[in-house]
Short mmCIF file of C-alpha atoms in Angstrom, two decimals:
data_model
loop_
_atom_site.label_atom_id
_atom_site.label_comp_id
_atom_site.label_asym_id
_atom_site.label_seq_id
_atom_site.Cartn_x
_atom_site.Cartn_y
_atom_site.Cartn_z
CA UNK A 973 -21.86 -43.92 97.46
CA UNK A 974 -19.43 -41.74 95.47
CA UNK A 975 -20.55 -39.65 92.49
CA UNK A 976 -18.50 -39.27 89.33
CA UNK A 977 -17.42 -35.71 88.60
CA UNK A 978 -19.01 -34.20 85.46
CA UNK A 979 -15.62 -33.60 83.82
CA UNK A 980 -14.57 -37.19 84.28
CA UNK A 981 -17.90 -38.36 82.85
CA UNK A 982 -17.43 -36.18 79.77
CA UNK A 983 -13.90 -37.49 79.30
CA UNK A 984 -15.07 -41.08 79.52
CA UNK A 985 -17.79 -40.40 76.96
CA UNK A 986 -15.28 -38.80 74.56
CA UNK A 987 -12.88 -41.72 74.98
CA UNK A 988 -15.67 -44.19 74.35
CA UNK A 989 -16.69 -42.30 71.22
CA UNK A 990 -13.13 -42.26 69.87
CA UNK A 991 -12.73 -45.99 70.45
CA UNK A 992 -16.07 -46.63 68.78
CA UNK A 993 -14.95 -44.72 65.66
CA UNK A 994 -11.85 -46.80 65.04
CA UNK A 995 -9.36 -45.19 67.44
CA UNK A 996 -8.88 -42.19 65.12
CA UNK A 997 -9.46 -38.55 65.95
CA UNK A 998 -9.44 -35.91 63.20
CA UNK A 999 -10.63 -32.99 65.29
CA UNK A 1000 -13.99 -31.96 66.65
CA UNK A 1001 -15.63 -32.10 63.21
CA UNK A 1002 -14.88 -35.83 63.00
CA UNK A 1003 -17.19 -36.51 65.94
CA UNK A 1004 -20.87 -37.03 65.10
CA UNK A 1005 -23.08 -34.32 66.56
CA UNK A 1006 -26.29 -35.12 68.41
CA UNK A 1007 -29.29 -34.90 66.12
CA UNK A 1008 -27.03 -34.48 63.06
CA UNK A 1009 -26.36 -38.11 62.18
CA UNK A 1010 -28.32 -40.54 60.07
CA UNK A 1011 -30.06 -43.53 61.49
CA UNK A 1012 -28.60 -46.91 62.05
CA UNK A 1013 -28.58 -47.68 58.35
CA UNK A 1014 -26.76 -45.55 55.75
CA UNK A 1015 -24.89 -45.85 52.48
CA UNK A 1016 -21.78 -43.86 51.55
CA UNK A 1017 -21.35 -41.80 48.38
CA UNK A 1018 -18.58 -39.45 47.22
CA UNK A 1019 -19.10 -36.09 45.57
CA UNK A 1020 -16.45 -34.28 43.51
CA UNK A 1021 -16.40 -30.48 43.79
CA UNK A 1022 -14.19 -27.81 42.28
CA UNK A 1023 -14.28 -25.77 45.49
CA UNK A 1024 -15.71 -26.67 48.90
CA UNK A 1025 -15.34 -23.08 50.13
CA UNK A 1026 -16.22 -23.23 53.87
CA UNK A 1027 -17.81 -26.67 53.91
CA UNK A 1028 -16.66 -28.75 56.88
CA UNK A 1029 -17.29 -32.16 58.34
CA UNK A 1030 -20.70 -32.79 59.96
CA UNK A 1031 -22.28 -30.42 57.44
CA UNK A 1032 -25.73 -31.58 56.43
CA UNK A 1033 -26.82 -33.07 53.12
CA UNK A 1034 -30.28 -32.15 51.87
CA UNK A 1035 -32.56 -33.41 49.14
CA UNK A 1036 -35.70 -31.45 48.32
CA UNK A 1037 -34.92 -29.22 51.31
CA UNK A 1038 -34.98 -32.25 53.66
CA UNK A 1039 -31.90 -33.43 55.57
CA UNK A 1040 -30.99 -36.86 54.22
CA UNK A 1041 -27.35 -37.28 55.27
CA UNK A 1042 -24.16 -35.89 56.75
CA UNK A 1043 -20.72 -34.97 55.39
CA UNK A 1044 -18.15 -37.27 57.00
CA UNK A 1045 -14.79 -36.39 55.40
CA UNK A 1046 -13.34 -33.92 52.91
CA UNK A 1047 -10.15 -34.76 51.01
CA UNK A 1048 -8.20 -33.42 48.03
CA UNK A 1049 -7.32 -35.70 45.12
CA UNK A 1050 -5.64 -34.43 41.95
CA UNK A 1051 -6.54 -30.82 42.88
CA UNK A 1052 -10.22 -31.78 43.18
CA UNK A 1053 -12.17 -31.78 46.43
CA UNK A 1054 -13.70 -35.18 47.22
CA UNK A 1055 -16.49 -35.08 49.80
CA UNK A 1056 -17.65 -38.29 51.45
CA UNK A 1057 -21.22 -38.30 52.76
CA UNK A 1058 -23.45 -40.82 54.51
CA UNK A 1059 -27.02 -40.96 53.13
CA UNK A 1060 -29.90 -42.44 55.05
CA UNK A 1061 -30.73 -45.80 53.50
CA UNK A 1062 -34.43 -44.94 53.68
CA UNK A 1063 -33.86 -42.20 51.07
CA UNK A 1064 -33.86 -43.33 47.44
CA UNK A 1065 -32.10 -41.07 44.97
CA UNK A 1066 -31.47 -41.64 41.24
CA UNK A 1067 -27.92 -42.32 40.16
CA UNK A 1068 -27.92 -39.26 37.88
CA UNK A 1069 -28.54 -36.93 40.81
CA UNK A 1070 -26.64 -33.63 40.85
CA UNK A 1071 -24.93 -31.92 43.82
CA UNK A 1072 -24.69 -28.22 44.63
CA UNK A 1073 -22.74 -26.48 47.36
CA UNK A 1074 -25.34 -24.22 48.95
CA UNK A 1075 -25.60 -21.89 51.93
CA UNK A 1076 -28.46 -21.44 54.38
CA UNK A 1077 -28.07 -17.64 54.33
CA UNK A 1078 -25.52 -14.96 53.43
CA UNK A 1079 -23.61 -15.59 56.63
CA UNK A 1080 -25.06 -19.03 57.36
CA UNK A 1081 -23.57 -22.51 57.26
CA UNK A 1082 -22.92 -24.30 54.00
CA UNK A 1083 -24.38 -27.66 53.07
CA UNK A 1084 -24.71 -30.05 50.14
CA UNK A 1085 -27.95 -30.12 48.20
CA UNK A 1086 -28.78 -33.15 46.10
CA UNK A 1087 -31.21 -32.49 43.24
CA UNK A 1088 -32.95 -35.19 41.23
CA UNK A 1089 -33.40 -34.41 37.53
CA UNK A 1090 -36.89 -33.70 36.29
CA UNK A 1091 -38.49 -34.66 33.04
CA UNK A 1092 -37.54 -37.64 30.85
CA UNK A 1093 -34.71 -39.69 32.30
CA UNK A 1094 -35.43 -38.60 35.86
CA UNK A 1095 -36.29 -42.16 36.86
CA UNK A 1096 -33.60 -44.78 36.55
CA UNK A 1097 -31.13 -46.75 38.60
CA UNK A 1098 -30.95 -45.84 42.26
CA UNK A 1099 -27.92 -44.38 44.02
CA UNK A 1100 -26.07 -47.20 45.77
CA UNK A 1101 -23.37 -47.51 48.41
CA UNK A 1102 -19.93 -46.62 46.95
CA UNK A 1103 -21.33 -44.59 44.03
CA UNK A 1104 -19.76 -41.28 43.09
CA UNK A 1105 -21.19 -38.03 41.78
CA UNK A 1106 -18.73 -36.81 39.15
CA UNK A 1107 -17.32 -33.30 38.87
CA UNK A 1108 -19.44 -32.64 35.79
CA UNK A 1109 -22.59 -33.17 37.88
CA UNK A 1110 -21.64 -30.81 40.71
CA UNK A 1111 -21.71 -27.04 41.10
CA UNK A 1112 -21.86 -24.37 43.78
CA UNK A 1113 -23.97 -21.34 44.55
CA UNK A 1114 -22.29 -17.92 44.70
CA UNK A 1115 -20.00 -17.56 47.71
CA UNK A 1116 -20.39 -14.89 50.35
CA UNK A 1117 -17.58 -12.76 48.90
CA UNK A 1118 -19.25 -12.91 45.49
CA UNK A 1119 -22.51 -11.73 46.97
CA UNK A 1120 -20.76 -8.92 48.84
CA UNK A 1121 -18.91 -7.93 45.68
CA UNK A 1122 -22.16 -7.71 43.76
CA UNK A 1123 -23.72 -5.71 46.63
CA UNK A 1124 -20.78 -3.30 46.70
CA UNK A 1125 -21.11 -2.79 42.96
CA UNK A 1126 -24.74 -1.88 43.41
CA UNK A 1127 -24.02 0.45 46.34
CA UNK A 1128 -20.86 2.33 45.42
CA UNK A 1129 -19.05 0.59 42.56
CA UNK A 1130 -16.07 -0.36 44.77
CA UNK A 1131 -13.19 -2.59 43.76
CA UNK A 1132 -14.76 -5.76 45.15
CA UNK A 1133 -16.44 -6.20 41.78
CA UNK A 1134 -13.03 -6.43 40.18
CA UNK A 1135 -12.03 -9.03 42.76
CA UNK A 1136 -15.15 -10.99 41.92
CA UNK A 1137 -14.39 -10.74 38.22
CA UNK A 1138 -10.83 -11.90 38.77
CA UNK A 1139 -11.92 -14.85 40.89
CA UNK A 1140 -14.62 -15.79 38.38
CA UNK A 1141 -12.22 -15.67 35.46
CA UNK A 1142 -9.64 -17.66 37.39
CA UNK A 1143 -12.21 -20.31 38.26
CA UNK A 1144 -13.37 -20.48 34.64
CA UNK A 1145 -9.80 -20.71 33.38
CA UNK A 1146 -8.66 -23.33 35.87
CA UNK A 1147 -11.89 -25.31 35.94
CA UNK A 1148 -11.38 -28.63 34.17
CA UNK A 1149 -7.67 -27.92 33.62
CA UNK A 1150 -6.36 -28.86 37.05
CA UNK A 1151 -3.84 -31.38 35.67
CA UNK A 1152 -2.50 -28.86 33.14
CA UNK A 1153 -2.20 -26.21 35.88
CA UNK A 1154 -0.27 -28.64 38.09
CA UNK A 1155 2.09 -29.44 35.21
CA UNK A 1156 2.53 -25.75 34.50
CA UNK A 1157 3.69 -25.21 38.08
CA UNK A 1158 6.48 -27.73 37.47
CA UNK A 1159 7.46 -25.99 34.25
CA UNK A 1160 7.44 -22.61 36.02
CA UNK A 1161 9.71 -24.04 38.71
CA UNK A 1162 12.11 -25.33 36.04
CA UNK A 1163 12.02 -21.94 34.28
CA UNK A 1164 12.70 -20.04 37.50
CA UNK A 1165 15.55 -22.42 38.36
CA UNK A 1166 17.08 -21.82 34.92
CA UNK A 1167 16.78 -18.06 35.42
CA UNK A 1168 18.48 -18.38 38.79
CA UNK A 1169 21.35 -20.35 37.24
CA UNK A 1170 21.74 -17.74 34.50
CA UNK A 1171 21.49 -14.83 36.94
CA UNK A 1172 25.09 -13.68 36.44
CA UNK A 1173 24.73 -13.77 32.65
CA UNK A 1174 21.47 -11.82 32.86
CA UNK A 1175 23.06 -9.20 35.13
CA UNK A 1176 26.04 -8.94 32.76
CA UNK A 1177 23.69 -8.52 29.78
CA UNK A 1178 21.77 -5.79 31.62
CA UNK A 1179 25.04 -4.02 32.48
CA UNK A 1180 26.16 -4.24 28.85
CA UNK A 1181 22.82 -2.85 27.71
CA UNK A 1182 23.22 -0.02 30.20
CA UNK A 1183 26.69 0.75 28.84
CA UNK A 1184 25.34 0.63 25.29
CA UNK A 1185 22.57 3.05 26.23
CA UNK A 1186 25.14 5.33 27.84
CA UNK A 1187 27.24 5.36 24.64
CA UNK A 1188 24.14 6.12 22.59
CA UNK A 1189 23.37 9.03 24.91
CA UNK A 1190 26.90 10.38 24.41
CA UNK A 1191 26.54 10.13 20.64
CA UNK A 1192 23.08 11.67 20.62
CA UNK A 1193 24.14 14.75 18.67
CA UNK A 1194 26.07 12.67 16.14
CA UNK A 1195 23.12 10.33 15.64
CA UNK A 1196 20.82 13.31 15.22
CA UNK A 1197 23.12 14.83 12.61
CA UNK A 1198 23.34 11.50 10.79
CA UNK A 1199 19.56 11.15 10.73
CA UNK A 1200 19.17 14.70 9.41
CA UNK A 1201 21.86 14.10 6.77
CA UNK A 1202 20.22 10.91 5.56
CA UNK A 1203 16.83 12.54 5.08
CA UNK A 1204 17.68 13.99 1.60
CA UNK A 1205 18.85 10.56 0.49
CA UNK A 1206 15.61 9.06 1.73
CA UNK A 1207 13.70 11.76 -0.14
CA UNK A 1208 15.56 10.88 -3.35
CA UNK A 1209 14.83 7.21 -2.82
CA UNK A 1210 11.17 8.05 -2.30
CA UNK A 1211 11.09 10.06 -5.53
CA UNK A 1212 12.79 7.27 -7.46
CA UNK A 1213 10.69 4.54 -5.90
CA UNK A 1214 8.97 3.76 -9.19
CA UNK A 1215 12.28 3.53 -11.05
CA UNK A 1216 13.78 1.36 -8.34
CA UNK A 1217 10.82 -1.00 -8.45
CA UNK A 1218 11.06 -1.15 -12.23
CA UNK A 1219 14.80 -1.81 -12.01
CA UNK A 1220 14.28 -4.60 -9.49
CA UNK A 1221 11.60 -6.11 -11.71
CA UNK A 1222 13.98 -5.92 -14.66
CA UNK A 1223 16.73 -7.55 -12.62
CA UNK A 1224 14.29 -10.28 -11.68
CA UNK A 1225 13.36 -10.79 -15.35
CA UNK A 1226 17.06 -10.85 -16.26
CA UNK A 1227 17.63 -13.48 -13.61
CA UNK A 1228 14.78 -15.55 -15.02
CA UNK A 1229 16.16 -15.29 -18.55
CA UNK A 1230 19.67 -16.10 -17.35
CA UNK A 1231 18.32 -19.13 -15.53
CA UNK A 1232 16.54 -20.25 -18.70
CA UNK A 1233 19.70 -19.75 -20.81
CA UNK A 1234 21.87 -21.60 -18.32
CA UNK A 1235 19.34 -24.38 -18.04
CA UNK A 1236 19.07 -24.80 -21.82
CA UNK A 1237 22.86 -24.57 -22.42
CA UNK A 1238 23.94 -26.50 -19.39
CA UNK A 1239 25.31 -29.46 -21.32
CA UNK A 1240 27.21 -27.26 -23.84
CA UNK A 1241 28.61 -25.09 -21.06
CA UNK A 1242 29.76 -28.17 -19.17
CA UNK A 1243 31.43 -29.56 -22.29
CA UNK A 1244 33.20 -26.24 -22.96
CA UNK A 1245 34.50 -26.11 -19.43
CA UNK A 1246 35.80 -29.66 -19.74
CA UNK A 1247 37.50 -28.72 -23.04
CA UNK A 1248 39.00 -25.65 -21.47
CA UNK A 1249 40.59 -27.74 -18.76
CA UNK A 1250 43.66 -28.91 -20.76
CA UNK A 1251 44.32 -25.37 -22.03
CA UNK A 1252 44.32 -23.98 -18.52
CA UNK A 1253 46.51 -26.86 -17.41
CA UNK A 1254 49.13 -26.03 -20.06
CA UNK A 1255 48.96 -22.33 -19.21
CA UNK A 1256 49.62 -23.18 -15.60
CA UNK A 1257 52.52 -25.41 -16.67
CA UNK A 1258 54.04 -22.54 -18.72
CA UNK A 1259 54.51 -20.66 -15.50
CA UNK A 1260 56.52 -17.47 -15.93
CA UNK A 1261 57.60 -18.23 -19.51
CA UNK A 1262 54.52 -16.63 -21.05
CA UNK A 1263 54.73 -13.23 -19.29
CA UNK A 1264 58.49 -13.07 -19.89
CA UNK A 1265 58.06 -13.80 -23.61
CA UNK A 1266 55.71 -10.82 -23.87
CA UNK A 1267 58.66 -8.56 -22.95
CA UNK A 1268 60.29 -9.45 -26.28
CA UNK A 1269 57.26 -10.24 -28.44
CA UNK A 1270 56.50 -6.66 -29.51
CA UNK A 1271 60.08 -5.33 -29.67
CA UNK A 1272 62.01 -8.33 -31.04
CA UNK A 1273 64.97 -8.80 -30.86
CA UNK A 1274 65.27 -6.29 -28.03
CA UNK A 1275 63.22 -6.59 -24.80
CA UNK A 1276 60.74 -3.88 -23.82
CA UNK A 1277 63.07 -2.69 -21.08
CA UNK A 1278 65.70 -1.82 -23.73
CA UNK A 1279 63.43 0.68 -25.51
CA UNK A 1280 63.55 3.40 -22.89
CA UNK A 1281 67.34 2.98 -22.63
CA UNK A 1282 68.11 2.75 -26.40
CA UNK A 1283 65.91 5.55 -27.75
CA UNK A 1284 66.26 9.03 -26.28
CA UNK A 1285 63.93 11.28 -28.23
CA UNK A 1286 65.24 11.76 -31.81
CA UNK A 1287 68.36 9.63 -31.45
CA UNK A 1288 69.26 6.08 -30.50
CA UNK A 1289 72.10 4.86 -28.38
CA UNK A 1290 74.35 2.29 -30.06
CA UNK A 1291 77.36 0.57 -28.58
CA UNK A 1292 79.61 -1.22 -31.12
CA UNK A 1293 82.90 -3.05 -30.66
CA UNK A 1294 84.79 -3.20 -34.03
CA UNK A 1295 88.02 -5.27 -34.32
CA UNK A 1296 89.99 -4.44 -37.56
CA UNK A 1297 93.17 -6.24 -36.70
CA UNK A 1298 94.74 -8.53 -39.36
CA UNK A 1299 94.14 -11.55 -37.21
CA UNK A 1300 90.49 -10.62 -36.73
CA UNK A 1301 90.01 -9.98 -40.46
CA UNK A 1302 91.65 -13.25 -41.35
CA UNK A 1303 89.89 -15.39 -38.81
CA UNK A 1304 86.55 -13.66 -38.37
CA UNK A 1305 85.86 -11.80 -41.61
CA UNK A 1306 87.62 -13.85 -44.29
CA UNK A 1307 87.08 -17.01 -42.34
CA UNK A 1308 83.37 -16.48 -42.41
CA UNK A 1309 83.18 -16.88 -46.23
CA UNK A 1310 82.77 -20.41 -47.70
CA UNK A 1311 85.87 -21.88 -49.33
CA UNK A 1312 84.14 -22.23 -52.69
CA UNK A 1313 83.64 -18.44 -52.81
CA UNK A 1314 87.19 -17.63 -51.71
CA UNK A 1315 88.89 -19.61 -54.54
CA UNK A 1316 87.58 -17.43 -57.45
CA UNK A 1317 88.33 -14.30 -55.49
CA UNK A 1318 91.97 -15.30 -54.97
CA UNK A 1319 92.62 -15.78 -58.77
CA UNK A 1320 91.79 -12.22 -59.84
CA UNK A 1321 93.04 -8.80 -58.92
CA UNK A 1322 90.77 -5.79 -58.92
CA UNK A 1323 91.15 -2.14 -58.26
CA UNK A 1324 89.62 -1.65 -54.84
CA UNK A 1325 88.70 1.95 -55.65
CA UNK A 1326 86.54 1.27 -58.68
CA UNK A 1327 85.65 -2.41 -58.16
CA UNK A 1328 82.41 -1.70 -56.36
CA UNK A 1329 81.15 0.34 -59.33
CA UNK A 1330 82.05 -2.16 -62.07
CA UNK A 1331 79.79 -5.01 -63.12
CA UNK A 1332 80.82 -8.47 -62.16
CA UNK A 1333 82.76 -10.36 -64.84
CA UNK A 1334 81.47 -13.71 -66.04
CA UNK A 1335 83.05 -16.74 -64.58
CA UNK A 1336 86.23 -17.73 -66.45
CA UNK A 1337 86.95 -14.21 -67.80
CA UNK A 1338 90.32 -12.75 -66.98
CA UNK A 1339 89.85 -9.21 -65.67
CA UNK A 1340 93.53 -8.60 -64.86
CA UNK A 1341 95.57 -5.94 -66.62
CA UNK A 1342 97.59 -8.62 -68.28
CA UNK A 1343 94.56 -9.95 -70.06
CA UNK A 1344 93.66 -6.67 -71.73
#
């Protein structure tokens, strides 16, 4: 009779176990350990935790310091750890039970501890298959690194305390805001992508700022002189601060009064502007006639330009064309008198030398020598 080798026997047992668990193998922790599984009857519950730390499959579940179940799977859903555990159906727990992630010792294995509430409300509906312990009803004891950080603070005040503080503050800040943190990661990615697209513009802006700083450095002495020169002006402004404030207040009061005047005379001002419209229209239509008429208005009949040419100090320039020809006298001088005035003049003879000094004779009197 042949004996089966021990290795073959172990392989057959492992294969049988895998087939019995649904033909799925998730590593050694997915295999139930001897003495670490519940009895034939069990119900499944899920526990939500913020951090499972070093909790693994096949970890034990305790209630009142008694092992009542086993952790089967650990998954992540919406940045929250979801632990699935099988609880012995002989153990009755209230539905408002709380869960804590605990540790057997400082360097020991971690496990889940289920605690029933005490006092009023401790008794109620029982925990059933498929129930879930919400995130608000779960917590965890200090992790090993937190304990070591506290110990290092006690011993020598090392930097582990700062690490503990940072981790604690991060946990407090992120706790309950997992969805917002996930969304912020997307926004950060968009922001970083935008920065990457604008990288050339950012580099050009930095180069321009560097050039601007270089120019400022070159003009350092000039800027210093300008600052020193402006100090007296600033001192004067400081001395006259009260007057400036008073002036600004007065300007503000003037503005208020002007606003009141304009508001009260708005209709009259509008009417005056409408009445002024036709006048301005006619002035525009006059064009250059008005300014040209001013050249003659004050020095009529001569234009202003003739003054500086006609008057030279104490004398005046005069240009005269005099025509004393017989034809000119007959046609231009004598011809300019009316006929009714020429007829009496032609019937009398006068002495041209004394005629201007003698009184005029009445009409019809004979002033000739023959009549004397």
